[in-house]
Each structure stands twice: as structure tokens, then as C-alpha cells.
């Protein structure tokens, strides 16, 4: 066989891989808002208040809701799993969260919160045949997800599947988004970016405004120190924007993240993935159209 044959084969392989990674990212974009409803829905704040959490800001309930599958976890464990939050911020909310309510009580309230929020948000779609069909496809993907060395994905995957389609939908969205997030931390480690450097470098490529990243609790000196370290590595310019090398490194982080997230989706045939996109579309529109979710987050959806 001639070299042109191998070149054509390599090019086809690259196109297939690019398409696969693009599909994994598309599914993340569709599922992330469905998961994030928990952190912003009025019904969730009501359930949190009933447990005794402050609701004048979202962080007391956020840390409780998201960390509860880990059990009554220590601040060190939560900081490692959440990664981008400063240890000082985590210390403020964990383990204090478990003195308000046990992780088991939080999990039960979390289910109630999702149930109520989804019934308000999705209405009859909660029990629609289309939602049940989407869940059947998502269960196959979720069951195929390797959760080894992925603490948040593993903890959520260990929880039982609810019988109600809308609750199963949220469970699947949560396992898959945490699976992706856990894989993202591995990609950041490979790029030798520590937690605050990961935020500084992401802000430098325009993923979100710096004040959005400031919500993770890092102080000015910590942010400045990270910028100086990245400047020495040739990843930032003097004005804090990314150099060509900095953009390339962030692109590599995203590529590795997509690769790690893509594996569970390979079990669906092309037409099944297209059908799932069709089924999730109206639910995504409902979540985005609700107005409760922020237009800009530290995830950089739509920016990278």
C-alpha cells in the first residue's frame, strides 16, 4: 500500500476522533444545565432552608448538595474533589455542613428538591414517554462509564436509580457531568496546573470574566502568584492574557477532557445519539429558558 493510503487512513481517523469528541462535548452542553438546576432552583433553596442551611447565598447548600454522595466528608476530601475552590472557602462550609444535617439527610432532601424543581420546570415532560426513552439511552451510557479514580462520579453512580423518569434523568446527568469533571482534573494535572492556576489560565483565554472565577474564593495574592508562575512558564502575557503556548495548553486540556468523557458514549449507535439529542433538546430549552441559571460560569460552556 502506498503512503497516500496511510495518509488517507490517518486523516479519516482524525476526523472520526474529532467527531467523537465533538459529540461528547455536545452531550455535556445539553446535560449540564439539567444538572445545575439543583443549585439555583427556588425549590432547592426551600429544601435547604428546611434542613437548617442559610440561603442568603448559594454556597452552604451548594457544598452540601454536591458533596453529600461522598458521605460526611472532610474539607480536605471535598477540596480535592471540587478542585477549583480555595481550601479556605471549603473550610468555611465543610465539615460544618454535616453539623446542620447528615449527608444521608441531605441526599434525601436533594431528591425532593430535584423532584419539585423538575415538576415546576418540565411539567408533564417529567412523566412523558420521551423522557423515559431518553433515560433508557442515558442509563446505557452511565452504566458504561468507568468511575475508577473518579470520586464524585463513583459516589453518585453508587446511589440507586430512581423509578421516576425525571429523577433518573437528573441522576444520569449528574453522574456523567461528574465523570467529565473528574476526568478534567486528570487533564489539568497532566498540564501541571494547580487549582488556582487552572482558573487563571482559563480566564486568560476568555472562558469567563475574572470576577466569575473570583467566586471560587482565591485571594488577590494567590491569584497574583498563579499569574506569576504562569508568566514564567510562558503561558501568560504581562497583561494576563494567554500566549500562544497558553492557548495551546488549554486546548490540550480540553481535548484530554473530551477524550476521557467520550468513552461511555461509544456504546450508542449514531442514530441513537441523534435521537438522544432530539429528546434532550426541549428539556435543555426549558432549563436555559427558565432564567434561573447564570449566563456565564467557570465551566466556559460556549466559550471554548
XYZ file of C-alpha atoms in Angstrom:
304
model
C 0.000 0.000 0.000
C 1.261 3.496 -0.844
C 1.888 6.314 1.579
C -1.197 8.143 0.302
C -3.372 5.260 1.539
C -1.932 5.537 5.041
C -2.268 9.315 4.987
C -5.908 8.979 3.960
C -6.470 6.434 6.732
C -4.839 8.709 9.308
C -6.948 11.638 8.133
C -10.127 9.560 8.407
C -9.061 8.505 11.874
C -8.546 12.109 12.920
C -11.953 13.098 11.546
C -13.642 10.224 13.373
C -11.906 11.168 16.623
C -12.786 14.840 16.161
C -16.436 13.944 15.539
C -16.483 11.688 18.596
C -15.038 14.372 20.854
C -17.441 16.929 19.435
C -20.384 14.661 20.238
C -19.152 14.155 23.807
C -18.919 17.922 24.248
C -22.370 18.396 22.714
C -23.890 15.975 25.196
C -22.167 17.780 28.076
C -23.625 21.087 26.881
C -27.095 19.522 26.818
C -26.862 17.793 30.193
C -25.010 20.381 32.291
C -27.987 22.778 32.646
C -30.245 19.884 33.620
C -27.856 19.019 36.432
C -27.204 22.616 37.511
C -30.888 23.329 38.185
C -30.320 21.923 41.681
C -28.004 24.779 42.640
C -30.349 27.587 41.594
C -33.971 26.427 41.794
C -36.171 28.116 44.429
C -37.470 24.688 45.431
C -33.902 23.582 46.230
C -33.330 26.601 48.467
C -36.605 25.850 50.243
C -35.496 22.270 50.918
C -32.107 23.534 52.110
C -33.744 26.017 54.450
C -35.946 23.255 55.852
C -32.774 21.355 56.771
C -31.391 24.434 58.513
C -28.964 25.792 55.899
C -28.552 29.501 55.290
C -29.994 30.529 51.930
C -28.887 34.164 51.760
C -26.169 32.846 49.456
C -25.999 29.639 47.476
C -22.762 28.184 48.837
C -23.999 26.488 52.045
C -26.490 24.405 50.085
C -24.166 24.005 47.074
C -21.446 22.343 49.126
C -23.992 20.184 50.931
C -25.861 19.087 47.784
C -22.767 18.304 45.744
C -20.628 16.721 48.448
C -23.338 14.607 50.106
C -22.704 11.482 47.958
C -19.182 11.396 49.471
C -20.705 10.932 52.946
C -19.851 13.246 55.836
C -16.640 14.114 54.012
C -13.792 16.206 55.393
C -12.843 19.588 53.971
C -9.657 18.090 52.553
C -11.566 15.432 50.647
C -14.121 17.905 49.323
C -11.438 20.397 48.285
C -9.661 17.674 46.352
C -12.827 16.511 44.632
C -14.099 20.012 43.819
C -10.564 21.195 42.918
C -11.166 24.793 41.841
C -12.367 26.146 45.207
C -9.816 27.587 47.594
C -9.207 25.427 50.675
C -10.175 28.428 52.838
C -13.578 28.609 51.154
C -14.133 24.871 51.521
C -13.147 25.098 55.192
C -15.879 27.686 55.677
C -18.627 25.289 54.557
C -17.217 21.798 55.211
C -17.474 19.919 57.537
C -19.865 22.493 59.028
C -22.457 21.290 56.501
C -22.721 17.957 58.321
C -23.375 19.642 61.662
C -26.543 21.106 60.118
C -27.709 17.841 58.557
C -26.134 14.468 57.883
C -25.134 13.607 54.339
C -27.920 10.988 54.311
C -30.496 13.642 55.196
C -29.042 15.952 52.536
C -29.338 13.236 49.901
C -32.987 12.674 50.745
C -33.659 16.420 50.582
C -31.710 16.626 47.324
C -34.075 14.129 45.752
C -37.064 16.121 46.974
C -35.513 19.318 45.637
C -34.912 17.859 42.173
C -38.393 16.339 42.127
C -40.063 19.649 42.938
C -37.793 21.756 40.723
C -38.221 19.476 37.713
C -42.005 19.302 38.144
C -42.077 23.092 38.054
C -39.579 23.355 35.217
C -40.604 20.459 32.977
C -44.238 19.896 33.877
C -45.782 16.957 32.015
C -42.400 16.122 30.480
C -41.469 14.576 33.838
C -43.651 11.566 33.040
C -43.582 11.751 29.249
C -42.624 8.765 27.132
C -39.874 10.860 25.510
C -38.243 11.435 28.891
C -38.383 7.721 29.697
C -36.828 6.984 26.295
C -34.029 9.480 26.964
C -33.390 7.893 30.360
C -33.154 4.414 28.810
C -30.408 5.659 26.485
C -28.649 7.608 29.234
C -28.654 4.603 31.546
C -26.674 2.658 28.979
C -24.139 5.467 28.777
C -23.975 5.907 32.531
C -23.561 2.190 33.151
C -20.658 2.186 30.685
C -18.828 4.997 32.489
C -15.628 3.901 34.219
C -15.691 5.583 37.626
C -12.357 4.243 38.896
C -10.319 7.137 40.318
C -13.286 9.449 39.724
C -14.567 10.137 43.253
C -17.624 12.283 42.507
C -18.753 10.149 39.586
C -18.278 6.962 41.614
C -20.144 8.312 44.638
C -23.134 9.399 42.558
C -23.107 6.205 40.493
C -23.320 4.166 43.713
C -26.702 5.713 44.534
C -29.801 3.746 43.482
C -31.661 4.561 40.291
C -34.989 6.300 40.992
C -38.105 4.833 39.416
C -39.469 8.185 38.222
C -38.121 9.185 34.780
C -37.374 12.805 35.696
C -35.383 11.802 38.777
C -33.497 9.168 36.777
C -32.765 11.828 34.176
C -31.166 14.061 36.793
C -29.182 11.146 38.224
C -27.789 10.265 34.796
C -26.946 13.895 34.018
C -25.177 14.188 37.361
C -23.094 11.025 37.052
C -21.994 11.966 33.531
C -21.143 15.573 34.376
C -19.140 14.479 37.433
C -17.460 11.786 35.314
C -16.398 14.507 32.914
C -15.331 16.781 35.760
C -13.213 14.107 37.389
C -11.531 13.466 34.045
C -10.925 17.199 33.669
C -8.915 17.189 36.895
C -6.683 14.481 35.467
C -6.156 16.610 32.352
C -5.236 19.618 34.495
C -2.760 17.536 36.469
C -1.174 16.359 33.221
C -0.801 20.020 32.214
C 0.794 20.734 35.629
C -1.843 23.330 36.507
C -2.724 23.589 40.168
C -6.265 24.639 41.207
C -5.748 28.398 41.119
C -3.548 28.195 38.012
C -6.307 26.264 36.278
C -8.671 29.193 36.863
C -6.152 31.881 35.922
C -5.227 30.099 32.703
C -8.894 29.562 31.825
C -9.720 33.218 32.456
C -6.738 34.127 30.261
C -8.341 32.506 27.198
C -11.615 34.356 27.784
C -13.621 31.423 29.145
C -15.385 33.811 31.541
C -14.836 37.163 33.167
C -12.249 37.202 36.017
C -14.966 38.128 38.530
C -16.768 34.873 37.700
C -13.654 32.922 38.643
C -13.317 35.032 41.797
C -16.357 33.180 43.151
C -14.045 30.252 43.921
C -12.602 32.091 46.902
C -8.964 32.643 45.943
C -7.404 35.812 47.369
C -5.669 38.501 45.379
C -2.212 37.338 46.434
C -3.000 33.750 45.437
C -4.331 34.880 42.061
C -1.275 37.112 41.512
C 1.075 34.294 42.500
C -0.553 31.949 39.997
C -0.253 34.591 37.254
C 3.439 34.996 38.032
C 4.038 31.250 37.838
C 2.208 31.012 34.507
C 4.095 34.067 33.227
C 7.392 32.317 33.991
C 6.182 29.271 32.053
C 5.459 31.454 29.031
C 1.722 30.798 29.258
C 0.615 34.373 30.001
C 1.485 37.816 28.707
C 2.202 40.706 31.039
C -1.411 41.860 30.788
C -2.722 38.447 31.898
C -3.986 37.169 28.564
C -2.862 33.805 27.243
C 0.131 33.463 24.967
C 0.018 31.114 22.003
C 1.539 28.460 24.251
C -1.038 29.196 26.922
C -3.901 28.783 24.462
C -2.365 25.581 23.138
C -2.067 24.155 26.639
C -5.693 24.981 27.467
C -6.787 23.443 24.158
C -4.854 20.309 25.106
C -6.598 20.219 28.491
C -9.992 20.434 26.784
C -9.028 17.745 24.262
C -7.929 15.369 27.009
C -11.099 16.135 28.946
C -13.241 15.362 25.904
C -11.324 12.141 25.277
C -11.883 10.967 28.844
C -15.571 11.874 28.642
C -16.155 10.260 25.243
C -15.663 6.614 26.204
C -19.130 5.942 27.734
C -20.860 7.381 24.664
C -19.299 4.855 22.277
C -21.918 2.303 23.221
C -24.633 4.288 21.446
C -25.050 3.972 17.695
C -25.051 7.149 15.645
C -28.804 7.194 15.210
C -29.264 6.612 18.955
C -27.080 9.605 19.772
C -29.046 11.727 17.310
C -32.294 10.570 18.893
C -30.988 11.427 22.353
C -30.081 14.939 21.205
C -33.617 15.278 19.847
C -35.124 14.075 23.138
C -32.961 16.261 25.346
C -33.386 19.405 23.259
C -36.738 20.542 24.709
C -35.572 19.801 28.255
C -32.413 21.854 27.679
C -34.517 24.702 26.307
C -36.703 24.593 29.429
C -33.662 24.780 31.727
C -31.947 27.558 29.790
C -35.195 29.434 29.230
C -36.094 29.389 32.920
C -33.792 32.314 33.594
C -32.564 30.760 36.847
C -29.144 29.681 35.533
C -26.283 32.176 35.177
C -25.311 33.188 31.656
C -21.617 32.785 32.433
C -19.886 30.187 34.612
C -16.414 28.899 35.344
C -17.096 25.941 33.016
C -16.651 28.105 29.937
C -19.518 26.451 28.040
C -19.872 28.109 24.661
C -16.529 29.900 25.024
C -14.026 27.070 24.498
